XYZ file of N, CA, C and O in Angstrom:
464
model
N -22.829 -196.861 118.473
C -22.263 -196.182 119.633
C -21.081 -195.271 119.294
O -20.492 -195.359 118.157
N -20.877 -194.518 120.268
C -19.699 -193.389 120.115
C -18.436 -194.303 120.310
O -18.365 -194.975 121.301
N -17.467 -194.113 119.433
C -16.189 -194.670 119.678
C -15.129 -193.532 119.972
O -15.248 -192.310 119.738
N -14.389 -193.814 121.076
C -13.443 -192.986 121.671
C -11.981 -193.341 121.568
O -11.690 -194.551 121.598
N -11.198 -192.515 120.873
C -9.958 -192.703 120.665
C -8.940 -191.759 121.280
O -8.979 -190.616 121.205
N -8.123 -192.416 122.306
C -7.106 -191.674 123.153
C -5.760 -191.581 122.523
O -5.483 -192.519 121.739
N -5.139 -190.433 122.627
C -3.817 -190.333 122.070
C -3.095 -189.259 122.836
O -3.620 -188.621 123.660
N -1.734 -189.179 122.610
C -0.969 -188.077 123.258
C -0.038 -188.683 124.328
O 0.777 -188.013 124.902
N -0.145 -190.049 124.708
C 0.813 -190.524 125.706
C 2.079 -190.864 125.258
O 2.357 -190.491 124.085
N 2.922 -191.105 126.075
C 4.430 -191.468 125.846
C 5.287 -191.412 126.984
O 4.885 -191.623 128.205
N 6.602 -191.411 126.809
C 7.618 -191.514 127.781
C 8.005 -190.072 128.186
O 8.255 -189.285 127.313
N 8.079 -189.738 129.457
C 8.524 -188.406 129.854
C 9.166 -188.525 131.073
O 8.874 -189.476 132.116
N 10.159 -187.611 131.486
C 10.940 -187.512 132.795
C 9.970 -186.973 133.751
O 9.126 -186.040 133.437
N 10.266 -187.328 135.183
C 9.419 -186.614 136.094
C 9.678 -185.123 136.079
O 10.709 -184.735 135.894
N 8.542 -184.541 136.272
C 8.533 -183.137 136.267
C 7.985 -182.653 134.836
O 7.869 -181.303 134.728
N 7.988 -183.421 133.861
C 7.598 -183.039 132.463
C 6.132 -182.824 132.372
O 5.305 -183.074 133.248
N 5.753 -182.680 131.168
C 4.394 -182.535 130.754
C 3.816 -183.319 129.441
O 4.702 -183.590 128.713
N 2.578 -183.643 129.385
C 1.957 -184.121 128.317
C 0.643 -183.688 128.070
O -0.098 -183.274 129.054
N 0.028 -183.702 126.901
C -1.315 -183.262 126.699
C -1.985 -184.449 126.013
O -1.603 -184.850 124.766
N -3.042 -185.137 126.692
C -3.831 -186.269 126.160
C -4.928 -185.688 125.193
O -5.599 -184.684 125.764
N -5.325 -186.334 124.225
C -6.530 -185.992 123.561
C -7.451 -187.071 123.522
O -7.087 -188.325 123.506
N -8.831 -186.836 123.545
C -9.745 -187.914 123.409
C -10.822 -187.476 122.223
O -11.502 -186.446 122.424
N -10.676 -188.189 121.078
C -11.478 -187.934 119.940
C -12.719 -188.838 119.933
O -12.555 -190.018 120.070
N -13.937 -188.124 119.909
C -15.190 -189.036 119.853
C -15.716 -189.069 118.370
O -15.637 -188.027 117.553
N -16.235 -190.059 117.929
C -16.845 -190.234 116.631
C -18.247 -189.530 116.432
O -18.595 -189.165 115.269
N -18.801 -189.182 117.539
C -20.149 -188.318 117.596
C -19.942 -187.454 118.872
O -18.964 -187.326 119.485
N -21.046 -186.708 118.827
C -21.056 -185.687 120.059
C -21.006 -186.384 121.419
O -21.739 -187.323 121.615
N -20.100 -185.878 122.182
C -20.003 -186.458 123.691
C -20.762 -185.499 124.648
O -20.990 -185.878 125.747
N -21.389 -184.461 124.097
C -22.260 -183.682 125.100
C -23.385 -184.308 125.783
O -23.573 -184.079 126.922
N -23.967 -185.289 125.016
C -25.127 -185.926 125.660
C -24.735 -186.861 126.704
O -25.529 -187.405 127.455
N -23.462 -187.184 126.717
C -22.895 -188.141 127.694
C -22.250 -187.679 128.894
O -21.828 -188.271 129.845
N -22.316 -186.237 129.017
C -21.582 -185.459 129.990
C -22.471 -185.964 131.444
O -23.709 -185.918 131.350
N -21.685 -185.979 132.419
C -20.359 -185.588 132.719
C -19.507 -186.688 131.886
O -19.818 -187.810 131.836
N -18.311 -186.188 131.567
C -17.272 -187.151 130.889
C -15.963 -186.991 131.702
O -15.754 -185.890 132.349
N -15.113 -187.966 131.577
C -13.653 -187.689 132.230
C -12.711 -188.627 131.774
O -12.791 -189.351 130.808
N -11.612 -188.481 132.323
C -10.401 -189.076 132.133
C -10.144 -190.219 133.251
O -10.170 -189.949 134.518
N -9.824 -191.414 132.973
C -9.588 -192.535 133.732
C -8.135 -193.010 133.588
O -7.508 -192.808 132.551
N -7.567 -193.687 134.630
C -6.254 -194.364 134.455
C -6.258 -195.574 135.212
O -7.075 -195.755 136.299
N -5.428 -196.504 134.659
C -5.367 -197.723 135.323
C -3.811 -198.108 135.385
O -3.125 -198.371 134.337
N -3.326 -198.193 136.547
C -1.835 -198.464 136.720
C -1.817 -200.016 136.946
O -2.714 -200.655 137.315
N -0.490 -200.544 136.787
C -0.266 -201.880 137.089
C -0.666 -202.268 138.522
O -0.202 -201.649 139.477
N -1.438 -203.467 138.785
C -1.874 -203.819 139.921
C -2.913 -202.965 140.567
O -3.218 -203.134 141.931
N -3.474 -201.999 139.983
C -4.485 -201.183 140.407
C -5.723 -201.114 139.806
O -5.597 -201.410 138.598
N -6.796 -200.764 140.397
C -8.190 -200.710 139.799
C -8.126 -199.263 138.828
O -7.432 -198.465 139.230
N -9.018 -199.220 138.068
C -9.236 -198.113 137.217
C -9.815 -196.970 138.117
O -10.686 -197.141 138.916
N -9.298 -195.849 137.829
C -9.636 -194.731 138.826
C -9.887 -193.508 137.904
O -9.236 -193.141 136.964
N -10.975 -192.799 138.325
C -11.326 -191.632 137.597
C -10.655 -190.412 138.040
O -10.574 -190.070 139.281
N -9.671 -189.723 137.431
C -8.920 -188.676 137.963
C -9.409 -187.339 137.514
O -9.018 -186.411 138.213
N -10.282 -187.133 136.557
C -10.775 -185.779 136.228
C -12.055 -185.864 135.412
O -12.180 -186.906 134.694
N -13.004 -184.953 135.621
C -14.218 -184.985 134.954
C -14.731 -183.628 134.700
O -14.204 -182.569 135.258
N -15.430 -183.311 133.570
C -16.056 -182.199 133.291
C -17.676 -182.321 133.027
O -18.127 -183.251 132.344
N -18.389 -181.321 133.458
C -19.846 -181.402 133.256
C -20.356 -180.553 132.152
O -19.516 -179.795 131.638
N -21.592 -180.634 131.853
C -22.152 -179.772 130.798
C -21.995 -178.232 130.918
O -22.027 -177.475 129.997
N -21.888 -177.857 132.095
C -21.814 -176.449 132.454
C -20.304 -176.035 132.561
O -20.050 -174.811 133.022
N -19.455 -177.007 132.444
C -18.111 -176.797 132.457
C -17.232 -176.883 133.792
O -16.022 -176.639 133.978
N -18.154 -177.246 134.810
C -17.542 -177.539 136.050
C -16.536 -178.719 135.957
O -16.798 -179.682 135.329
N -15.423 -178.654 136.715
C -14.404 -179.673 136.764
C -14.189 -180.357 138.024
O -14.289 -179.499 139.016
N -13.837 -181.596 138.142
C -13.524 -182.171 139.395
C -12.272 -182.894 139.233
O -11.859 -183.313 138.051
N -11.338 -183.119 140.210
C -10.080 -183.760 140.094
C -9.902 -184.613 141.381
O -10.307 -184.229 142.483
N -9.281 -185.856 141.131
C -8.832 -186.601 142.382
C -7.710 -185.862 142.941
O -6.985 -185.080 142.357
N -7.623 -185.957 144.424
C -6.601 -185.124 145.080
C -5.200 -185.349 144.579
O -4.506 -184.497 144.604
N -4.822 -186.519 144.133
C -3.445 -186.791 143.795
C -3.092 -186.096 142.622
O -1.839 -185.997 142.289
N -3.981 -185.509 141.624
C -3.635 -184.859 140.618
C -3.997 -183.331 140.652
O -3.626 -182.487 139.626
N -4.770 -182.965 141.589
C -5.189 -181.621 141.717
C -4.060 -180.505 141.618
O -3.073 -180.657 142.474
N -4.213 -179.559 140.952
C -3.146 -178.573 140.834
C -2.111 -178.856 139.732
O -1.413 -178.026 139.325
N -2.152 -180.112 139.175
C -1.105 -180.554 138.215
C -1.814 -180.908 136.782
O -1.336 -180.653 135.881
N -3.012 -181.358 136.905
C -3.761 -181.706 135.594
C -5.049 -180.743 135.496
O -5.541 -180.218 136.306
N -5.168 -180.582 134.172
C -6.351 -179.798 133.772
C -7.290 -180.483 132.763
O -6.576 -180.765 131.586
N -8.414 -180.680 132.889
C -9.351 -181.191 131.946
C -10.048 -180.003 131.030
O -10.374 -179.013 131.652
N -10.162 -180.172 129.945
C -10.819 -179.327 128.991
C -11.616 -179.961 127.767
O -11.281 -181.153 127.668
N -12.296 -179.292 126.917
C -12.896 -179.684 125.793
C -13.049 -178.780 124.632
O -13.159 -177.487 124.921
N -13.231 -179.305 123.518
C -13.611 -178.462 122.342
C -14.813 -179.186 121.735
O -14.682 -180.032 121.118
N -16.002 -178.616 122.038
C -17.209 -179.315 121.702
C -17.430 -179.338 120.204
O -17.877 -180.236 119.664
N -16.871 -178.344 119.523
C -17.000 -178.246 117.966
C -16.250 -179.239 117.396
O -16.633 -179.818 116.229
N -15.132 -179.814 117.913
C -14.263 -181.013 117.491
C -14.640 -182.246 118.117
O -13.970 -183.353 117.853
N -15.568 -182.260 119.045
C -15.942 -183.358 119.912
C -14.744 -184.066 120.388
O -14.476 -185.346 120.462
N -13.920 -183.174 121.030
C -12.522 -183.661 121.558
C -12.343 -183.122 122.944
O -12.689 -181.936 123.232
N -11.843 -184.027 123.777
C -11.574 -183.630 125.169
C -10.016 -183.830 125.417
O -9.415 -184.620 124.865
N -9.440 -182.881 126.348
C -8.112 -183.021 126.719
C -7.810 -183.137 128.054
O -8.572 -182.868 128.850
N -6.597 -183.532 128.366
C -6.175 -183.638 129.724
C -4.656 -183.140 129.701
O -3.784 -183.810 129.173
N -4.419 -181.858 130.075
C -3.119 -181.219 130.297
C -2.543 -181.797 131.558
O -3.076 -181.644 132.544
N -1.412 -182.548 131.514
C -0.736 -183.080 132.754
C 0.495 -182.439 132.821
O 1.490 -182.459 132.080
N 0.807 -181.782 134.028
C 2.061 -180.990 134.265
C 2.759 -181.628 135.467
O 2.001 -182.329 136.306
N 3.877 -181.380 135.841
C 4.683 -181.925 136.753
C 4.413 -183.284 137.123
O 3.994 -183.802 138.224
N 4.527 -184.200 136.024
C 4.258 -185.578 136.136
C 5.160 -186.355 137.035
O 6.377 -185.871 137.303
N 4.682 -187.213 137.790
C 5.318 -187.991 138.601
C 5.325 -189.542 138.259
O 4.395 -189.816 137.489
N 6.240 -190.254 138.830
C 6.336 -191.706 138.400
C 5.100 -192.400 138.786
O 4.480 -193.335 137.912
N 4.382 -192.043 139.840
C 3.056 -192.579 140.306
C 1.980 -192.235 139.271
O 0.833 -192.916 139.386
N 2.179 -191.465 138.257
C 1.084 -191.162 137.319
C 1.189 -192.131 136.049
O 0.501 -192.172 135.220
N 2.064 -193.137 136.157
C 2.350 -194.017 135.047
C 1.192 -194.944 135.025
O 0.755 -195.628 136.084
N 0.448 -195.053 133.848
C -0.800 -195.719 133.797
C -1.203 -195.723 132.286
O -0.737 -194.972 131.520
N -2.208 -196.514 132.040
C -2.977 -196.388 130.682
C -4.191 -195.466 130.867
O -4.869 -195.633 131.936
N -4.207 -194.418 130.214
C -5.160 -193.330 130.450
C -6.447 -193.692 129.365
O -6.169 -193.847 128.347
N -7.666 -193.692 129.888
C -8.925 -193.693 129.173
C -9.799 -192.522 129.236
O -9.797 -191.853 130.316
N -10.638 -192.283 128.257
C -11.703 -191.321 128.396
C -12.956 -192.004 128.259
O -13.114 -193.014 127.475
N -14.100 -191.564 129.014
C -15.368 -192.096 128.986
C -16.386 -191.221 129.700
O -15.980 -190.310 130.375
N -17.616 -191.815 129.756
C -18.520 -191.087 130.665
C -18.244 -191.255 132.119
O -17.572 -192.221 132.511
N -18.719 -190.430 132.872
C -18.598 -190.411 134.287
C -19.837 -190.305 135.156
O -20.681 -189.630 134.578
N -19.910 -191.148 136.167
C -19.027 -191.883 136.827
C -18.755 -193.352 135.883
O -19.470 -193.478 134.996
N -18.076 -194.322 136.421
C -17.746 -195.390 135.673
C -18.841 -196.362 135.301
O -18.874 -196.965 134.412
N -19.875 -196.302 136.235
C -21.076 -196.955 136.073
C -21.834 -196.682 134.745
O -22.600 -197.323 134.233
N -21.611 -195.433 134.137
C -22.130 -195.027 133.043
C -21.376 -195.228 131.691
O -21.901 -195.057 130.617
N -20.172 -195.862 131.882
C -19.352 -196.185 130.774
C -19.935 -197.374 130.060
O -20.088 -198.313 130.634
N -20.097 -197.305 128.673
C -20.564 -198.225 127.886
C -19.455 -199.148 127.086
O -19.759 -200.184 126.896
N -18.651 -198.285 126.398
C -17.562 -198.712 125.674
C -16.232 -198.075 125.925
O -16.239 -196.940 126.288
N -15.243 -198.893 125.975
C -13.821 -198.383 126.219
C -12.915 -198.365 124.974
O -13.011 -199.331 124.271
N -12.203 -197.438 124.803
C -11.086 -197.290 123.860
C -9.936 -198.187 124.315
O -9.898 -198.866 125.230
N -8.761 -197.971 123.510
C -7.546 -198.714 123.745
C -6.831 -198.109 124.826
O -5.896 -198.700 125.252
N -7.114 -196.727 125.011
C -6.308 -195.855 125.803
C -5.033 -195.473 125.376
O -4.640 -196.023 124.267
N -4.233 -194.768 126.188
C -2.935 -194.270 125.704
C -2.003 -194.309 126.879
O -2.386 -194.005 128.037
N -0.807 -194.945 126.680
C 0.128 -195.294 127.846
C 0.977 -194.054 128.044
O 1.466 -193.419 127.346
N 0.922 -193.796 129.362
C 1.781 -192.703 129.936
C 2.735 -193.360 130.878
O 2.407 -193.956 131.990
N 4.091 -193.102 130.594
C 5.028 -193.605 131.500
C 6.050 -192.511 131.950
O 6.568 -191.711 130.985
N 6.249 -192.390 133.262
C 6.908 -191.277 133.726
C 8.214 -191.832 134.610
O 8.021 -192.646 135.475
N 9.429 -191.557 134.070
C 10.525 -192.121 134.640
C 11.162 -191.178 135.767
O 10.972 -189.906 135.785
N 11.774 -191.691 136.790
C 12.370 -190.942 137.955
C 13.635 -190.509 137.651
O 14.336 -190.878 136.475
């Protein structure tokens, strides 16, 4: 199975930026669409951004205009650029196939904490 490793999370002040990376042990192309999920305390896991094989992207309304999903197929790596971060963005972020019903294995995720 493809192993996914998320990185790039950390502590940031509201209004700051972070860039998350998702490294795959094998090609993620065959699993597209792929995307970034997050799970905040007391909430269910939510798909916040996705990218298809033709490069089309989707975003949940709460992050639209602030987050950008991208990929480097040669490196089997996906990214999530997060700008103008808000306290409500605080969560553990994961990458996987989209929608969630297609996800077969989960990595450890990376913690994003935004202070007010």
